[in-house]
Amino acid sequence: MASIGPEERELFESLATPLYEEAALSGGLKDNDPRVTEDGPLREALDLLVSLNLLVHDRENTVYLPVDPSTVQSHVVGPMSQRGAELLGESSEWARAFAGLSQSWRRSPTAVRGPITEFQGRAIGTFLNGAVAEAEEELLTAQPQTGRERASLKAATERDKAALDRGVSMRTLYQHSARRHALTREYVNEMSGHGTEVRTLDEFFNRMIVIDRRLAIIPGPGGDDNVAIAVQEPALVAYLVDVFERAWERARPFTSTERSVMNDIAREQRAMTIRMLIEGHSDPVSAKRLGVSARTFAGYVADLKAEYDAETRFQLGYTMGQIGVSGREDDA
C-alpha cells in the first residue's frame, strides 16, 4: 500500500475508528450502506480500513467483517519503527490509535475467527512486508510463474535482502522456464550472493511463502492474485512445508549450467509437454503449468510433431500411444 502518515492517522482516528467500532459491535458492515458507497461520506474511511486489513469483504454475504486489530497492528507499526528515529513518534501515535480498537474487537460477535485470515488488494503487500520483516529463522518461497515486473522484483529484493542481513535463511523454488527470464536471473544472481538457495522444477504447486514454519501465505480460491490467505494452523503449515521439501529434493540448482543438469531440464520439460498433450489440456492451461507463454508451448508441440513425423496433434498422440510414450518413463 502507499505510505501512511499523519493525514491517514487523522482520518483513522476521526472517521475510520468509529466505523470499525460500529462494524465490530454489529457483526459487520453491509457493503450497500449508503455511507460507504462510491460517493458516500465514509467511503475514504472504509478504503483506509480495508487497505489496513481491519475490514475484509465477505462477497458471499455482501458485508465487511472486522479483523482482530492485534494481528494487523505490528504490520503497520513495525515497519515504521525500522525506517528511522524520525518516524518513532508517528509509530507511537499509530500504536495508540490501534489500542483503542481492542476493546471493541473483544466485544465483537465475530472475534473468534480462527487461524486463517483473508487479505485483499493492497492489504496483501502490507501484511506480507510486515510478516517478512518479523522473520527470525527461515523463509521458504515458491514462485511458479515467471514474468514478474521489475518494480515487484526490486521491492522483493529489498525486502528479502533485509531478512537475509538479519541472519534469516531463504530457499526459493521456480519453474524451469524462469531460467530464460532475464529479470528473474538478475534477481537470483543478486540474492544468491546474499546466501539464498534457488532451484527449479518442471512443474510446481501454486505461489507460497512460509515464514519460520509458523505462517504460510498462499493465494485465494481459484488462484486469485487479488486475494491471499494467511495460515497459522500448525498442522496445515507443516503439511505445506512437507510439500515444499519434497519438491525441493527433486529440483535442480538454478545457477548450475552443467551439461548433465541442462539435459535433465530439457528432458523434464519435454516429458511435461507430452503429459499435457495426452491428458488433453488446452494450450493456455498447459503453458501456465509449464510456466511459459502459449506461443512457446505451441513451439514445444511443433518440435514433438517433427520428432515423430506427425502432421496433426491427433497423429502425434496416436503415434506416441502406439510406441508407448507417456511422458512418465522416468517415473518408472
GROMACS .gro file of C-alpha atoms in nm:
model
  332
    1MET     CA    1   0.000   0.000   0.000
    2ALA     CA    2   0.102   0.364  -0.030
    3SER     CA    3   0.295   0.520   0.259
    4ILE     CA    4   0.085   0.624   0.555
    5GLY     CA    5   0.141   0.922   0.780
    6PRO     CA    6  -0.026   1.191   0.988
    7GLU     CA    7  -0.311   1.260   0.742
    8GLU     CA    8  -0.409   0.895   0.728
    9ARG     CA    9  -0.387   0.866   1.106
   10GLU     CA   10  -0.615   1.169   1.148
   11LEU     CA   11  -0.868   1.005   0.915
   12PHE     CA   12  -0.820   0.678   1.105
   13GLU     CA   13  -0.894   0.838   1.441
   14SER     CA   14  -1.175   1.073   1.334
   15LEU     CA   15  -1.381   0.857   1.096
   16ALA     CA   16  -1.231   0.512   1.045
   17THR     CA   17  -1.216   0.413   1.413
   18PRO     CA   18  -1.589   0.483   1.479
   19LEU     CA   19  -1.674   0.297   1.158
   20TYR     CA   20  -1.465  -0.003   1.266
   21GLU     CA   21  -1.625   0.000   1.613
   22GLU     CA   22  -1.970   0.003   1.455
   23ALA     CA   23  -1.878  -0.293   1.233
   24ALA     CA   24  -1.730  -0.482   1.529
   25LEU     CA   25  -2.027  -0.429   1.759
   26SER     CA   26  -2.289  -0.509   1.495
   27GLY     CA   27  -2.108  -0.809   1.348
   28GLY     CA   28  -2.029  -0.643   1.016
   29LEU     CA   29  -2.098  -0.353   0.783
   30LYS     CA   30  -2.319  -0.402   0.478
   31ASP     CA   31  -2.141  -0.307   0.157
   32ASN     CA   32  -2.453  -0.133   0.027
   33ASP     CA   33  -2.463   0.104   0.325
   34PRO     CA   34  -2.507   0.447   0.157
   35ARG     CA   35  -2.237   0.595   0.379
   36VAL     CA   36  -1.968   0.371   0.224
   37THR     CA   37  -2.080   0.351  -0.138
   38GLU     CA   38  -1.867   0.514  -0.407
   39ASP     CA   39  -1.977   0.870  -0.322
   40GLY     CA   40  -2.065   0.809   0.042
   41PRO     CA   41  -1.927   1.035   0.319
   42LEU     CA   42  -1.741   0.746   0.484
   43ARG     CA   43  -1.602   0.586   0.168
   44GLU     CA   44  -1.250   0.717   0.231
   45ALA     CA   45  -1.259   0.583   0.586
   46LEU     CA   46  -1.376   0.244   0.457
   47ASP     CA   47  -1.096   0.232   0.199
   48LEU     CA   48  -0.840   0.303   0.471
   49LEU     CA   49  -0.975   0.023   0.693
   50VAL     CA   50  -0.972  -0.221   0.400
   51SER     CA   51  -0.618  -0.122   0.296
   52LEU     CA   52  -0.505  -0.184   0.656
   53ASN     CA   53  -0.694  -0.517   0.650
   54LEU     CA   54  -0.901  -0.416   0.952
   55LEU     CA   55  -1.210  -0.487   0.744
   56VAL     CA   56  -1.236  -0.768   0.487
   57HIS     CA   57  -1.511  -0.802   0.231
   58ASP     CA   58  -1.724  -1.115   0.252
   59ARG     CA   59  -1.857  -1.129  -0.106
   60GLU     CA   60  -2.100  -1.411  -0.037
   61ASN     CA   61  -2.281  -1.223   0.240
   62THR     CA   62  -2.213  -0.873   0.095
   63VAL     CA   63  -2.070  -0.747   0.420
   64TYR     CA   64  -1.743  -0.605   0.552
   65LEU     CA   65  -1.623  -0.805   0.854
   66PRO     CA   66  -1.382  -0.679   1.123
   67VAL     CA   67  -1.039  -0.835   1.176
   68ASP     CA   68  -0.860  -0.860   1.510
   69PRO     CA   69  -0.652  -0.537   1.526
   70SER     CA   70  -0.376  -0.712   1.723
   71THR     CA   71  -0.294  -0.921   1.412
   72VAL     CA   72  -0.266  -0.609   1.198
   73GLN     CA   73  -0.103  -0.351   1.425
   74SER     CA   74   0.252  -0.486   1.405
   75HIS     CA   75   0.245  -0.477   1.025
   76VAL     CA   76   0.172  -0.103   1.034
   77VAL     CA   77   0.376  -0.001   1.338
   78GLY     CA   78   0.675  -0.235   1.292
   79PRO     CA   79   0.797  -0.113   0.950
   80MET     CA   80   0.764   0.248   1.067
   81SER     CA   81   0.998   0.181   1.358
   82GLN     CA   82   1.255   0.040   1.117
   83ARG     CA   83   1.250   0.348   0.896
   84GLY     CA   84   1.438   0.553   1.148
   85ALA     CA   85   1.419   0.776   1.451
   86GLU     CA   86   1.216   1.040   1.268
   87LEU     CA   87   0.921   0.803   1.248
   88LEU     CA   88   0.926   0.686   1.607
   89GLY     CA   89   0.678   0.950   1.716
   90GLU     CA   90   0.440   0.865   1.433
   91SER     CA   91   0.456   0.491   1.503
   92SER     CA   92   0.370   0.550   1.869
   93GLU     CA   93   0.069   0.755   1.760
   94TRP     CA   94  -0.048   0.467   1.540
   95ALA     CA   95   0.005   0.224   1.828
   96ARG     CA   96  -0.210   0.447   2.048
   97ALA     CA   97  -0.476   0.466   1.777
   98PHE     CA   98  -0.489   0.088   1.741
   99ALA     CA   99  -0.501   0.037   2.116
  100GLY     CA  100  -0.847   0.187   2.129
  101LEU     CA  101  -0.983  -0.080   1.894
  102SER     CA  102  -0.903  -0.387   2.106
  103GLN     CA  103  -1.194  -0.340   2.347
  104SER     CA  104  -1.437  -0.312   2.054
  105TRP     CA  105  -1.290  -0.628   1.900
  106ARG     CA  106  -1.327  -0.827   2.218
  107ARG     CA  107  -1.697  -0.731   2.234
  108SER     CA  108  -1.749  -0.827   1.869
  109PRO     CA  109  -1.955  -1.139   1.791
  110THR     CA  110  -1.702  -1.213   1.514
  111ALA     CA  111  -1.397  -1.206   1.744
  112VAL     CA  112  -1.330  -1.578   1.716
  113ARG     CA  113  -1.211  -1.609   1.353
  114GLY     CA  114  -0.960  -1.895   1.381
  115PRO     CA  115  -0.605  -1.928   1.250
  116ILE     CA  116  -0.685  -1.843   0.887
  117THR     CA  117  -0.715  -1.484   0.766
  118GLU     CA  118  -0.801  -1.345   0.422
  119PHE     CA  119  -0.628  -1.038   0.278
  120GLN     CA  120  -0.737  -0.844  -0.029
  121GLY     CA  121  -0.579  -0.595  -0.268
  122ARG     CA  122  -0.324  -0.357  -0.123
  123ALA     CA  123  -0.356  -0.515   0.221
  124ILE     CA  124  -0.168  -0.821   0.087
  125GLY     CA  125   0.154  -0.626   0.036
  126THR     CA  126   0.122  -0.454   0.372
  127PHE     CA  127   0.079  -0.783   0.555
  128LEU     CA  128   0.349  -0.965   0.355
  129ASN     CA  129   0.612  -0.696   0.407
  130GLY     CA  130   0.539  -0.685   0.779
  131ALA     CA  131   0.545  -1.065   0.813
  132VAL     CA  132   0.879  -1.100   0.631
  133ALA     CA  133   1.020  -0.816   0.843
  134GLU     CA  134   0.939  -1.026   1.151
  135ALA     CA  135   1.104  -1.345   1.018
  136GLU     CA  136   1.371  -1.475   1.254
  137GLU     CA  137   1.496  -1.803   1.108
  138GLU     CA  138   1.374  -1.915   0.766
  139LEU     CA  139   1.185  -1.816   0.452
  140LEU     CA  140   1.056  -2.076   0.205
  141THR     CA  141   0.913  -1.930  -0.115
  142ALA     CA  142   0.761  -2.070  -0.434
  143GLN     CA  143   0.714  -1.857  -0.744
  144PRO     CA  144   0.569  -2.086  -1.013
  145GLN     CA  145   0.502  -1.821  -1.278
  146THR     CA  146   0.768  -1.609  -1.447
  147GLY     CA  147   0.712  -1.264  -1.594
  148ARG     CA  148   0.728  -1.065  -1.270
  149GLU     CA  149   0.773  -0.694  -1.333
  150ARG     CA  150   1.091  -0.507  -1.249
  151ALA     CA  151   0.919  -0.296  -0.981
  152SER     CA  152   0.785  -0.601  -0.795
  153LEU     CA  153   1.121  -0.779  -0.817
  154LYS     CA  154   1.301  -0.469  -0.689
  155ALA     CA  155   1.066  -0.447  -0.390
  156ALA     CA  156   1.110  -0.819  -0.324
  157THR     CA  157   1.489  -0.783  -0.344
  158GLU     CA  158   1.499  -0.505  -0.085
  159ARG     CA  159   1.260  -0.689   0.148
  160ASP     CA  160   1.436  -1.024   0.118
  161LYS     CA  161   1.789  -0.881   0.149
  162ALA     CA  162   1.689  -0.713   0.475
  163ALA     CA  163   1.577  -1.053   0.608
  164LEU     CA  164   1.899  -1.223   0.493
  165ASP     CA  165   2.108  -0.950   0.654
  166ARG     CA  166   1.938  -1.034   0.985
  167GLY     CA  167   2.058  -1.394   0.951
  168VAL     CA  168   1.738  -1.545   0.808
  169SER     CA  169   1.795  -1.836   0.566
  170MET     CA  170   1.599  -1.843   0.239
  171ARG     CA  171   1.515  -2.109  -0.019
  172THR     CA  172   1.317  -2.037  -0.336
  173LEU     CA  173   1.161  -2.263  -0.599
  174TYR     CA  174   1.083  -2.156  -0.957
  175GLN     CA  175   0.979  -2.346  -1.267
  176HIS     CA  176   1.249  -2.437  -1.521
  177SER     CA  177   1.118  -2.164  -1.751
  178ALA     CA  178   1.238  -1.897  -1.505
  179ARG     CA  179   1.591  -1.966  -1.625
  180ARG     CA  180   1.508  -1.786  -1.951
  181HIS     CA  181   1.356  -1.479  -1.781
  182ALA     CA  182   1.620  -1.204  -1.770
  183LEU     CA  183   1.478  -1.012  -1.472
  184THR     CA  184   1.440  -1.330  -1.270
  185ARG     CA  185   1.802  -1.426  -1.347
  186GLU     CA  186   1.916  -1.083  -1.224
  187TYR     CA  187   1.717  -1.127  -0.903
  188VAL     CA  188   1.852  -1.477  -0.844
  189ASN     CA  189   2.213  -1.369  -0.909
  190GLU     CA  190   2.184  -1.085  -0.657
  191MET     CA  191   2.003  -1.288  -0.393
  192SER     CA  192   2.239  -1.586  -0.432
  193GLY     CA  193   2.523  -1.351  -0.342
  194HIS     CA  194   2.346  -1.292  -0.009
  195GLY     CA  195   2.300  -1.662   0.063
  196THR     CA  196   1.965  -1.750  -0.095
  197GLU     CA  197   1.936  -2.101  -0.243
  198VAL     CA  198   1.730  -2.123  -0.561
  199ARG     CA  199   1.616  -2.433  -0.753
  200THR     CA  200   1.377  -2.503  -1.041
  201LEU     CA  201   1.121  -2.772  -1.129
  202ASP     CA  202   0.934  -2.880  -1.444
  203GLU     CA  203   0.602  -2.809  -1.266
  204PHE     CA  204   0.523  -2.672  -0.924
  205PHE     CA  205   0.232  -2.604  -0.691
  206ASN     CA  206   0.095  -2.252  -0.659
  207ARG     CA  207   0.267  -1.944  -0.517
  208MET     CA  208   0.353  -1.975  -0.147
  209ILE     CA  209   0.562  -1.813   0.126
  210VAL     CA  210   0.632  -1.986   0.458
  211ILE     CA  211   0.782  -1.783   0.743
  212ASP     CA  212   0.964  -1.959   1.028
  213ARG     CA  213   0.744  -2.266   0.969
  214ARG     CA  214   0.469  -2.091   1.165
  215LEU     CA  215   0.295  -1.882   0.899
  216ALA     CA  216   0.212  -1.969   0.537
  217ILE     CA  217   0.076  -1.722   0.282
  218ILE     CA  218  -0.100  -1.874  -0.020
  219PRO     CA  219  -0.331  -1.745  -0.298
  220GLY     CA  220  -0.704  -1.721  -0.251
  221PRO     CA  221  -0.957  -1.961  -0.411
  222GLY     CA  222  -0.904  -2.015  -0.783
  223GLY     CA  223  -0.555  -1.863  -0.774
  224ASP     CA  224  -0.695  -1.508  -0.748
  225ASP     CA  225  -0.390  -1.279  -0.722
  226ASN     CA  226  -0.606  -1.015  -0.554
  227VAL     CA  227  -0.674  -1.241  -0.255
  228ALA     CA  228  -0.424  -1.404  -0.018
  229ILE     CA  229  -0.479  -1.643   0.271
  230ALA     CA  230  -0.259  -1.634   0.581
  231VAL     CA  231  -0.248  -1.976   0.750
  232GLN     CA  232  -0.125  -2.014   1.109
  233GLU     CA  233  -0.272  -2.356   1.186
  234PRO     CA  234   0.039  -2.566   1.278
  235ALA     CA  235  -0.079  -2.885   1.108
  236LEU     CA  236  -0.160  -2.708   0.781
  237VAL     CA  237   0.168  -2.516   0.782
  238ALA     CA  238   0.359  -2.839   0.850
  239TYR     CA  239   0.181  -3.003   0.555
  240LEU     CA  240   0.275  -2.718   0.320
  241VAL     CA  241   0.636  -2.731   0.441
  242ASP     CA  242   0.643  -3.105   0.365
  243VAL     CA  243   0.513  -3.042   0.011
  244PHE     CA  244   0.784  -2.780  -0.035
  245GLU     CA  245   1.061  -3.008   0.096
  246ARG     CA  246   0.960  -3.294  -0.135
  247ALA     CA  247   0.962  -3.059  -0.433
  248TRP     CA  248   1.295  -2.913  -0.323
  249GLU     CA  249   1.457  -3.256  -0.326
  250ARG     CA  250   1.351  -3.309  -0.689
  251ALA     CA  251   1.450  -2.961  -0.806
  252ARG     CA  252   1.766  -2.854  -0.996
  253PRO     CA  253   2.002  -2.578  -0.876
  254PHE     CA  254   1.921  -2.255  -1.061
  255THR     CA  255   2.281  -2.146  -1.101
  256SER     CA  256   2.404  -2.481  -1.236
  257THR     CA  257   2.496  -2.480  -1.606
  258GLU     CA  258   2.643  -2.830  -1.618
  259ARG     CA  259   2.553  -3.013  -1.938
  260SER     CA  260   2.402  -3.304  -1.746
  261VAL     CA  261   2.172  -3.069  -1.549
  262MET     CA  262   2.063  -2.879  -1.861
  263ASN     CA  263   1.994  -3.208  -2.040
  264ASP     CA  264   1.783  -3.323  -1.745
  265ILE     CA  265   1.585  -2.999  -1.754
  266ALA     CA  266   1.521  -3.028  -2.128
  267ARG     CA  267   1.407  -3.391  -2.081
  268GLU     CA  268   1.173  -3.295  -1.794
  269GLN     CA  269   1.011  -3.012  -1.993
  270ARG     CA  270   0.967  -3.245  -2.293
  271ALA     CA  271   0.805  -3.509  -2.071
  272MET     CA  272   0.578  -3.248  -1.915
  273THR     CA  273   0.468  -3.132  -2.262
  274ILE     CA  274   0.384  -3.490  -2.358
  275ARG     CA  275   0.176  -3.539  -2.043
  276MET     CA  276  -0.017  -3.218  -2.109
  277LEU     CA  277  -0.098  -3.337  -2.461
  278ILE     CA  278  -0.202  -3.687  -2.354
  279GLU     CA  279  -0.420  -3.551  -2.072
  280GLY     CA  280  -0.595  -3.320  -2.320
  281HIS     CA  281  -0.526  -2.986  -2.155
  282SER     CA  282  -0.573  -2.667  -2.356
  283ASP     CA  283  -0.267  -2.471  -2.466
  284PRO     CA  284  -0.326  -2.188  -2.212
  285VAL     CA  285  -0.359  -2.436  -1.923
  286SER     CA  286  -0.057  -2.637  -2.038
  287ALA     CA  287   0.152  -2.324  -2.085
  288LYS     CA  288   0.066  -2.197  -1.736
  289ARG     CA  289   0.161  -2.528  -1.575
  290LEU     CA  290   0.494  -2.522  -1.759
  291GLY     CA  291   0.543  -2.153  -1.680
  292VAL     CA  292   0.578  -2.049  -2.045
  293SER     CA  293   0.376  -1.849  -2.295
  294ALA     CA  294   0.113  -2.020  -2.510
  295ARG     CA  295   0.333  -1.945  -2.813
  296THR     CA  296   0.632  -2.118  -2.654
  297PHE     CA  297   0.421  -2.420  -2.565
  298ALA     CA  298   0.299  -2.439  -2.926
  299GLY     CA  299   0.667  -2.446  -3.026
  300TYR     CA  300   0.726  -2.743  -2.796
  301VAL     CA  301   0.435  -2.925  -2.963
  302ALA     CA  302   0.574  -2.843  -3.308
  303ASP     CA  303   0.908  -2.995  -3.207
  304LEU     CA  304   0.732  -3.316  -3.100
  305LYS     CA  305   0.542  -3.330  -3.431
  306ALA     CA  306   0.870  -3.306  -3.617
  307GLU     CA  307   1.031  -3.568  -3.392
  308TYR     CA  308   0.752  -3.821  -3.451
  309ASP     CA  309   0.684  -3.718  -3.814
  310ALA     CA  310   0.323  -3.618  -3.737
  311GLU     CA  311   0.124  -3.351  -3.919
  312THR     CA  312  -0.155  -3.308  -3.661
  313ARG     CA  313  -0.188  -3.341  -3.285
  314PHE     CA  314  -0.414  -3.640  -3.335
  315GLN     CA  315  -0.143  -3.815  -3.537
  316LEU     CA  316   0.111  -3.719  -3.274
  317GLY     CA  317  -0.098  -3.864  -2.992
  318TYR     CA  318  -0.170  -4.180  -3.189
  319THR     CA  319   0.196  -4.235  -3.276
  320MET     CA  320   0.312  -4.183  -2.918
  321GLY     CA  321   0.042  -4.418  -2.794
  322GLN     CA  322   0.144  -4.688  -3.042
  323ILE     CA  323   0.506  -4.689  -2.923
  324GLY     CA  324   0.418  -4.645  -2.555
  325VAL     CA  325   0.535  -4.287  -2.498
  326SER     CA  326   0.358  -4.140  -2.190
  327GLY     CA  327   0.585  -3.868  -2.056
  328ARG     CA  328   0.626  -4.069  -1.739
  329GLU     CA  329   0.903  -4.302  -1.844
  330ASP     CA  330   1.140  -4.155  -1.586
  331ASP     CA  331   0.890  -4.228  -1.305
  332ALA     CA  332   0.917  -4.600  -1.357
   0.00000   0.00000   0.00000
